[in-house]
Tab-separated table of C-alpha atoms in Angstrom:
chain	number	residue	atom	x	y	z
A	1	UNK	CA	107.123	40.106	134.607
A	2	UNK	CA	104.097	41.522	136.685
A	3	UNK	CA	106.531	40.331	139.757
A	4	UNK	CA	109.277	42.425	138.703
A	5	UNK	CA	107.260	45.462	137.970
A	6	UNK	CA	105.743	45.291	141.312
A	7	UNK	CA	109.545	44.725	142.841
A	8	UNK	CA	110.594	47.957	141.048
A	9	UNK	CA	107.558	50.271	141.941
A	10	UNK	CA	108.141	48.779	145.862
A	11	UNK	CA	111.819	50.034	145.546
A	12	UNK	CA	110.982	53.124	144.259
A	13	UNK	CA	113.006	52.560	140.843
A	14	UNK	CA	110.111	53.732	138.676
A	15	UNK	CA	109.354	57.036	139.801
A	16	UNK	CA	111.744	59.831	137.343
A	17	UNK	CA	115.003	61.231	139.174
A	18	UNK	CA	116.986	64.244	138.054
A	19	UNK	CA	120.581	64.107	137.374
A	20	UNK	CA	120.618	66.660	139.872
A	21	UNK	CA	117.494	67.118	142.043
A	22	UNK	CA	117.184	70.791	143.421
A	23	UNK	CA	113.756	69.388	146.127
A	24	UNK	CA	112.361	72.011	145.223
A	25	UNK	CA	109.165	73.333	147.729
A	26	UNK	CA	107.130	76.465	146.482
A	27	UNK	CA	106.150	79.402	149.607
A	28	UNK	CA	102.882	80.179	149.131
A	29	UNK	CA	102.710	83.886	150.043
A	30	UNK	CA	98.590	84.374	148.631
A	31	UNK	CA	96.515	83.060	146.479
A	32	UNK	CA	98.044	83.954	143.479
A	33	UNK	CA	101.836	84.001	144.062
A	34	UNK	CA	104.193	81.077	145.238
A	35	UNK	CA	107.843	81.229	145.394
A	36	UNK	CA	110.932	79.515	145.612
A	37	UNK	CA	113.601	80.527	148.266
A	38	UNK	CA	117.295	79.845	147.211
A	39	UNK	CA	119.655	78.909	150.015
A	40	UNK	CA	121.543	81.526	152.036
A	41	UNK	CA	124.837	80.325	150.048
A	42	UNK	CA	127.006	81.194	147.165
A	43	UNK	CA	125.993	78.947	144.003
A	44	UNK	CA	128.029	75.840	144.287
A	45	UNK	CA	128.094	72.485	142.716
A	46	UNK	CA	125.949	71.150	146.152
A	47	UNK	CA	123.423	73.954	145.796
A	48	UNK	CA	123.188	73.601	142.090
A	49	UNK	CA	123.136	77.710	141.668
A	50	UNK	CA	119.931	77.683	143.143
A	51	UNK	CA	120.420	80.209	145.405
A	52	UNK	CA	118.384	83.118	145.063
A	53	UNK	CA	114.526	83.803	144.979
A	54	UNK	CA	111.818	83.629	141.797
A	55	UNK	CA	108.252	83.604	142.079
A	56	UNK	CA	105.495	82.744	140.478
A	57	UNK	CA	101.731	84.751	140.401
A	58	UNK	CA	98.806	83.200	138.744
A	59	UNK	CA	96.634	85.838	136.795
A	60	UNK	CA	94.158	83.096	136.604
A	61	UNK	CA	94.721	81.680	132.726
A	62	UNK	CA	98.765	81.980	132.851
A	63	UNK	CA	101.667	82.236	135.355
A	64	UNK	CA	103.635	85.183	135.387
A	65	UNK	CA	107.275	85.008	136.586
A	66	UNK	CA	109.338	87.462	138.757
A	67	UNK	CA	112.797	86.282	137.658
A	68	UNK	CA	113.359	82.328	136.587
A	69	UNK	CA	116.134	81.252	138.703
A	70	UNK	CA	119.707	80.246	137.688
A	71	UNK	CA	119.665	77.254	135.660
A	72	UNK	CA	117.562	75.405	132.935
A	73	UNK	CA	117.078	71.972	134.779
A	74	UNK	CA	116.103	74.403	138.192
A	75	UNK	CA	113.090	76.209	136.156
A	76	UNK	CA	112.245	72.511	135.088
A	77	UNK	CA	111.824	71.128	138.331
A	78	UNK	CA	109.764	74.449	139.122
A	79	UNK	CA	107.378	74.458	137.173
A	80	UNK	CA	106.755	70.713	137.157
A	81	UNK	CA	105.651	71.477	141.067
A	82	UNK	CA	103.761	74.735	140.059
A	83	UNK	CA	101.900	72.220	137.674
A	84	UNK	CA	100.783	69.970	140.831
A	85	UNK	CA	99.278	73.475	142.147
A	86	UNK	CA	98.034	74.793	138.214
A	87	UNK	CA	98.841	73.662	135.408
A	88	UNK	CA	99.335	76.961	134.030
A	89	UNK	CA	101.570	78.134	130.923
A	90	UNK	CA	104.023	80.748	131.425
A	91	UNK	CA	103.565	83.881	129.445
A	92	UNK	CA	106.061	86.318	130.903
A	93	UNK	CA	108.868	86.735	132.608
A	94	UNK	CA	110.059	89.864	134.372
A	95	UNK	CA	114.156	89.688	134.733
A	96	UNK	CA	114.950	92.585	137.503
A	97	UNK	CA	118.871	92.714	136.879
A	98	UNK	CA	121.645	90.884	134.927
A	99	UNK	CA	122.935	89.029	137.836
A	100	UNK	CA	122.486	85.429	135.937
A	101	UNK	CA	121.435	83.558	138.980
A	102	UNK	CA	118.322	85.304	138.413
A	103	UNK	CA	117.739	85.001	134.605
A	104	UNK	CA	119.369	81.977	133.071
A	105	UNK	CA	116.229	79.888	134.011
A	106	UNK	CA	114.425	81.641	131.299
A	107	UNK	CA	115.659	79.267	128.457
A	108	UNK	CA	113.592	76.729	129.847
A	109	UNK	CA	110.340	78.599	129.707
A	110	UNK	CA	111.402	79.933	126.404
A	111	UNK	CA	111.843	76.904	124.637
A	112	UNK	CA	108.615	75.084	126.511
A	113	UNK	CA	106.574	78.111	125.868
A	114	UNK	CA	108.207	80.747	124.314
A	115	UNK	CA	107.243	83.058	126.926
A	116	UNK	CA	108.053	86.714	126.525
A	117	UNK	CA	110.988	88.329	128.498
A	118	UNK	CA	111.211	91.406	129.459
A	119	UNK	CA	113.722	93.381	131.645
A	120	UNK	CA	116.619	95.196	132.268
A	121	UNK	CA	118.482	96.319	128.858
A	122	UNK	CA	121.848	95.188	130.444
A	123	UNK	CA	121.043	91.258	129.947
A	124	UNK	CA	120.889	92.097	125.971
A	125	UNK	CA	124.088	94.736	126.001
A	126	UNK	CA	126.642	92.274	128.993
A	127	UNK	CA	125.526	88.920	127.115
A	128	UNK	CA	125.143	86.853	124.266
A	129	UNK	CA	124.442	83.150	123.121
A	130	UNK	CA	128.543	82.825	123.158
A	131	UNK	CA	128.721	83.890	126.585
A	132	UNK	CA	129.676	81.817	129.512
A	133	UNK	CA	129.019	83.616	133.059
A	134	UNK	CA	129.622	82.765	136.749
A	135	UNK	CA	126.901	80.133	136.920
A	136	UNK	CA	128.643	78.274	133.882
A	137	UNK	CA	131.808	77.794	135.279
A	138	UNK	CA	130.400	76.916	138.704
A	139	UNK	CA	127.473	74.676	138.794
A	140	UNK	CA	127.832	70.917	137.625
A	141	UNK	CA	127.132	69.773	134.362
A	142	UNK	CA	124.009	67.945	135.471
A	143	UNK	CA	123.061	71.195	136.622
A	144	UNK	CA	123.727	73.449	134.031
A	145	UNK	CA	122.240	70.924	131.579
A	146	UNK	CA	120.302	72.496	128.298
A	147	UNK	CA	121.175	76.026	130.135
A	148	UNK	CA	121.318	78.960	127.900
A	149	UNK	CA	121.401	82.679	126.960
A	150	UNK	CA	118.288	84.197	125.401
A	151	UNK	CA	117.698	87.649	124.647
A	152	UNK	CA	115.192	89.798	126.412
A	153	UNK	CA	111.940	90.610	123.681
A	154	UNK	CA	111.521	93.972	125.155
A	155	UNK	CA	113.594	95.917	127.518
A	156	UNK	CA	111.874	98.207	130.482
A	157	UNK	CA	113.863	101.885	130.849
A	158	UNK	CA	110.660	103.652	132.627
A	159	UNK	CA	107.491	102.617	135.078
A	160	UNK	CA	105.395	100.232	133.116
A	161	UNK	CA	102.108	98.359	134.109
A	162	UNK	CA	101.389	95.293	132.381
A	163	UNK	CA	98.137	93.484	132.289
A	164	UNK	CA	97.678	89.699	132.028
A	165	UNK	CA	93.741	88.562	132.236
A	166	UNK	CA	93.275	91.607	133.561
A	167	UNK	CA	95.712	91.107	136.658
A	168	UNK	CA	97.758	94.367	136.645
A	169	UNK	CA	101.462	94.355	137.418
A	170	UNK	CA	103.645	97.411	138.078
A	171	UNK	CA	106.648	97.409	136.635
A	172	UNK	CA	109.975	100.410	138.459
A	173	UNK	CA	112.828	100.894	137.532
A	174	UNK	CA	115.213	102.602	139.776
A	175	UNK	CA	116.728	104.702	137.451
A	176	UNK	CA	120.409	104.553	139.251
A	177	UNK	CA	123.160	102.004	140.231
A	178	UNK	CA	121.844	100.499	142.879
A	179	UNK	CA	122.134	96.941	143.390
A	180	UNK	CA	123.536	96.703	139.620
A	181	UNK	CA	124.048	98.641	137.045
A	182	UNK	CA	120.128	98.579	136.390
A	183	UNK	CA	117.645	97.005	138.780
A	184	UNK	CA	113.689	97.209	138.551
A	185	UNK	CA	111.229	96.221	141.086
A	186	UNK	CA	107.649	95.043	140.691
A	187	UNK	CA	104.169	95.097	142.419
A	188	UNK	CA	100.936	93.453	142.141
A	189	UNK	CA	98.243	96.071	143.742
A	190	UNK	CA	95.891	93.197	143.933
A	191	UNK	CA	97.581	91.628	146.436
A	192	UNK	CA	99.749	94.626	147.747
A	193	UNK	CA	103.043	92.019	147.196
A	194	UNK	CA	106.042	93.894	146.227
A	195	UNK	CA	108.980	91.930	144.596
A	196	UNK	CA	112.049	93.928	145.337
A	197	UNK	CA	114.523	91.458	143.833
A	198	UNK	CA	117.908	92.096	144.980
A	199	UNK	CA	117.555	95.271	145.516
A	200	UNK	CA	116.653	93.956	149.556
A	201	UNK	CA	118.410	90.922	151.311
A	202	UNK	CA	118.166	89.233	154.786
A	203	UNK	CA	119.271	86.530	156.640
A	204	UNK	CA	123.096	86.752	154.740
A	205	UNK	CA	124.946	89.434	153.937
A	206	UNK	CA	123.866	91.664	150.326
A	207	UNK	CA	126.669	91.956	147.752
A	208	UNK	CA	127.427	95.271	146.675
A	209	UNK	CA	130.193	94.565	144.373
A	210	UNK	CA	128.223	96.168	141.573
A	211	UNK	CA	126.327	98.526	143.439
A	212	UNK	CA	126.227	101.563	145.009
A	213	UNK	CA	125.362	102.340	148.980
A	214	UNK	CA	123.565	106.280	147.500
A	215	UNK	CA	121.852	104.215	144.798
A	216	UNK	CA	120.538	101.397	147.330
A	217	UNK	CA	118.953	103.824	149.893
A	218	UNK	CA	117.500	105.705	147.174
A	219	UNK	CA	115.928	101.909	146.164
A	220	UNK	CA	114.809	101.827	149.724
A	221	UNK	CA	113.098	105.184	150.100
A	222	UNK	CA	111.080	103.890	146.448
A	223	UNK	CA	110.433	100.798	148.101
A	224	UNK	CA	109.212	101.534	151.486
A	225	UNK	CA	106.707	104.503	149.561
A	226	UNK	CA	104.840	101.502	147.893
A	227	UNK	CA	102.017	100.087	150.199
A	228	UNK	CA	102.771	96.441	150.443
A	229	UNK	CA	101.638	93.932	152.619
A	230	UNK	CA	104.502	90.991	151.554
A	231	UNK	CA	108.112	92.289	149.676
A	232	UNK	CA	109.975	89.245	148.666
A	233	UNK	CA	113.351	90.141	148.720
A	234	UNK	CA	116.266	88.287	146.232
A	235	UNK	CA	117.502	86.369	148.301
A	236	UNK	CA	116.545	85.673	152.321
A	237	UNK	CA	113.692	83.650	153.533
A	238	UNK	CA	111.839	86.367	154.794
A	239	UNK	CA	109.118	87.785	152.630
A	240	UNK	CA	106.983	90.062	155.492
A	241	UNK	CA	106.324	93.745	155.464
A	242	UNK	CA	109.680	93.759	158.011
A	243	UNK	CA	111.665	91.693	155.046
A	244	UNK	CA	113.358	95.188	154.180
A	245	UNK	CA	115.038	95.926	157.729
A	246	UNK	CA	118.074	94.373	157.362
A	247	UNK	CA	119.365	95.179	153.860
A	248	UNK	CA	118.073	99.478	155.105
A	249	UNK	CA	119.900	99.244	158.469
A	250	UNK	CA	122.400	97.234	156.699
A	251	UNK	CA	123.115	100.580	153.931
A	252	UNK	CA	122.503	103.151	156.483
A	253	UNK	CA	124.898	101.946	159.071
A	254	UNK	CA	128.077	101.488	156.264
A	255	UNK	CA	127.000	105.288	154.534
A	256	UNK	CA	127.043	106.467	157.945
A	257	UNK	CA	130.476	104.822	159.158
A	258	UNK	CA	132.473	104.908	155.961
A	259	UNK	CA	131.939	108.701	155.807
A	260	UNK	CA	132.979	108.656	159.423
A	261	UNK	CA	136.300	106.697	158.266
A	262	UNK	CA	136.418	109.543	155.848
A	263	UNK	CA	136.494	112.349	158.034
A	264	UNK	CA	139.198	110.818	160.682
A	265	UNK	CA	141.892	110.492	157.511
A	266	UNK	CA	141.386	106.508	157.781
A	267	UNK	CA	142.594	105.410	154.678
A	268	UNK	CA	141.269	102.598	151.651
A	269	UNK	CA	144.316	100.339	153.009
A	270	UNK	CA	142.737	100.399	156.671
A	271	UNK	CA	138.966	101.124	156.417
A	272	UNK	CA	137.877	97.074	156.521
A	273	UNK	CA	139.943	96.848	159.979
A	274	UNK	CA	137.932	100.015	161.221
A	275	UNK	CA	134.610	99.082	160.251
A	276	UNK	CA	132.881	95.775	160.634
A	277	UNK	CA	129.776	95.686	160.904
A	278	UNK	CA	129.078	93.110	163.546
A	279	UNK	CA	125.581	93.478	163.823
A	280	UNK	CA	126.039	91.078	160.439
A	281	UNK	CA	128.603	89.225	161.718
A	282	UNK	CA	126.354	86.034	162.461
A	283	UNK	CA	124.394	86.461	158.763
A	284	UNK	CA	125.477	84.022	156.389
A	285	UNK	CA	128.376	85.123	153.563
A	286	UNK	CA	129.582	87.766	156.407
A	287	UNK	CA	133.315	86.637	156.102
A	288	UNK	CA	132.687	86.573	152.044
A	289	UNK	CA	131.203	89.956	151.483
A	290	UNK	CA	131.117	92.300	154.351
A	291	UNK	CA	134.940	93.363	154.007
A	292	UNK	CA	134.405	93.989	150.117
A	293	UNK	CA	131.421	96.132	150.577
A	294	UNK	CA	132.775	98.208	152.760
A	295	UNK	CA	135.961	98.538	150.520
A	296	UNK	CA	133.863	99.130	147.646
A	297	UNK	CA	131.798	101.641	149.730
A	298	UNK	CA	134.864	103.923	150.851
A	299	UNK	CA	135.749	103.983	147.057
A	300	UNK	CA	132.508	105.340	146.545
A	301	UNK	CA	131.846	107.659	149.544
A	302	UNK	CA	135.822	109.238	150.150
A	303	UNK	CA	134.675	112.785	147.786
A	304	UNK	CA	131.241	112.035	148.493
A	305	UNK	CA	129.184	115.308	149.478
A	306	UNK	CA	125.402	115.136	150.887
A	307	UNK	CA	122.819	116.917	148.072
């Protein structure tokens, strides 16, 4: 017997594996806040939905989380390698937008700890325990495993600052369509780390298809006022003071050329052949998004007059 239990631990076949295994590696961006960068994809049954960014900050007794990821068995596997860092409960989670790649995660910390959510009143009004979004009908089972819909336990609609052993974070909303219907964006002055969520992409192309290009730059201009020395955007690798360039040159560029396409009579039919944006062209999801936003963008923009 002692034989075959040695065999086994010399073959590996003793150590736990997930039905699906997300290898999961937490950033550390300072000493109180790790997170874990999605891939620069669309969630898929390889990827598992994990595919956009949620971090966690230590306030030195508990973990807070910005966002929780996109599936139960993902916000397992991320907290089990917080734990090998601190073993730390989770007392609240901060959900930026209703985009469920961000949120869904938050069963798991729910049921393990029945942390408190809080976040953008559009989770509780879009969804319900019935409900079965994008991530649902995309991911595998093994993925979406034990995944479900809770309700926020208090909803943010103006600027907010919570404090958690006395570690103080700042809680924005930005108070206009920008990335969704309702987006907030959080900072630690502490640390000067600002968590911009969606709200700021790079490395792929952002999706706008809920947005709006006036409500984004406004996001930007709140954004770039707060003094920050790390923003971690929603999804993109880079989390710098520079991690904002893209997704503002990105906005500025399409306001600027759709109301071009505007003036010169272009019409909806032709704008997408008129405008490309090629400085994106080699950022992942290019092909997938770019021609939609700017679509979406001369809906927007055609009657659109400066303030």
């Amino acid at each position: 017997m002692k034989k075959l239990i040695s065999s086994l631990l010399v073959l590996g076949l003793s150590s736990y594996t997930y039905a699906f295994d997300y290898n999961l590696e937490p950033k550390k961006i300072n000493d109180n806040t790790w997170c874990f960068l999605g891939k620069l994809e669309a969630p898929s049954k390889e990827n598992g939905g994990f595919m956009s960014n949620h971090c966690y900050v230590s306030t030195g007794k508990n973990y807070i989380l910005i966002d929780s990821g996109g599936t139960y068995q993902l916000a397992k596997q991320a907290y089990e390698k917080m734990s090998k860092i601190k073993k730390l409960p989770v007392h609240t989670i901060i959900l930026t937008h209703d985009h469920d790649d961000h949120w869904l995660g938050a069963s798991f910390y729910k049921e393990k700890f029945n942390s408190k959510l809080i976040g953008v009143s559009t989770i509780n009004k879009n969804y319900d325990k019935n409900s079965k979004t994008r991530m649902f009908n995309t991911v595998s089972k093994d993925a979406i495993k034990n995944t479900s819909i809770v309700r926020l336990d208090e909803v943010i609609e103006e600027t907010k600052s919570l404090k958690i052993d006395n570690f103080e974070f700042q809680i924005f909303p930005v108070g206009t369509k920008a990335h969704s219907s309702e987006d907030i964006f959080v900072y630690t002055p502490s640390t000067k780390t600002l968590f911009a969520s969606d709200l700021v992409m790079n490395g792929r192309i952002t999706s706008n298809r809920d947005g709006s290009v006036i409500g984004q730059l406004k996001a930007i201009k709140m954004l770039e006022k707060m003094d920050y020395k790390n923003l971690i955007p929603g999804h993109g690798l880079d989390t710098s003071k520079n991690a904002i360039n893209e997704t503002k040159q990105y906005f500025t560029l399409l306001k600027k050329r759709v109301l071009k396409a505007v003036e010169e009579d272009i019409g909806s039919a032709e704008v997408t052949k008129h405008i490309k944006m090629e400085e994106f062209k080699d950022k992942a999801l290019y092909e997938e998004l770019n021609s939609r936003n700017v679509f979406d963008a001369y809906n927007e923009l055609e009657f659109y007059e400066e303030e």
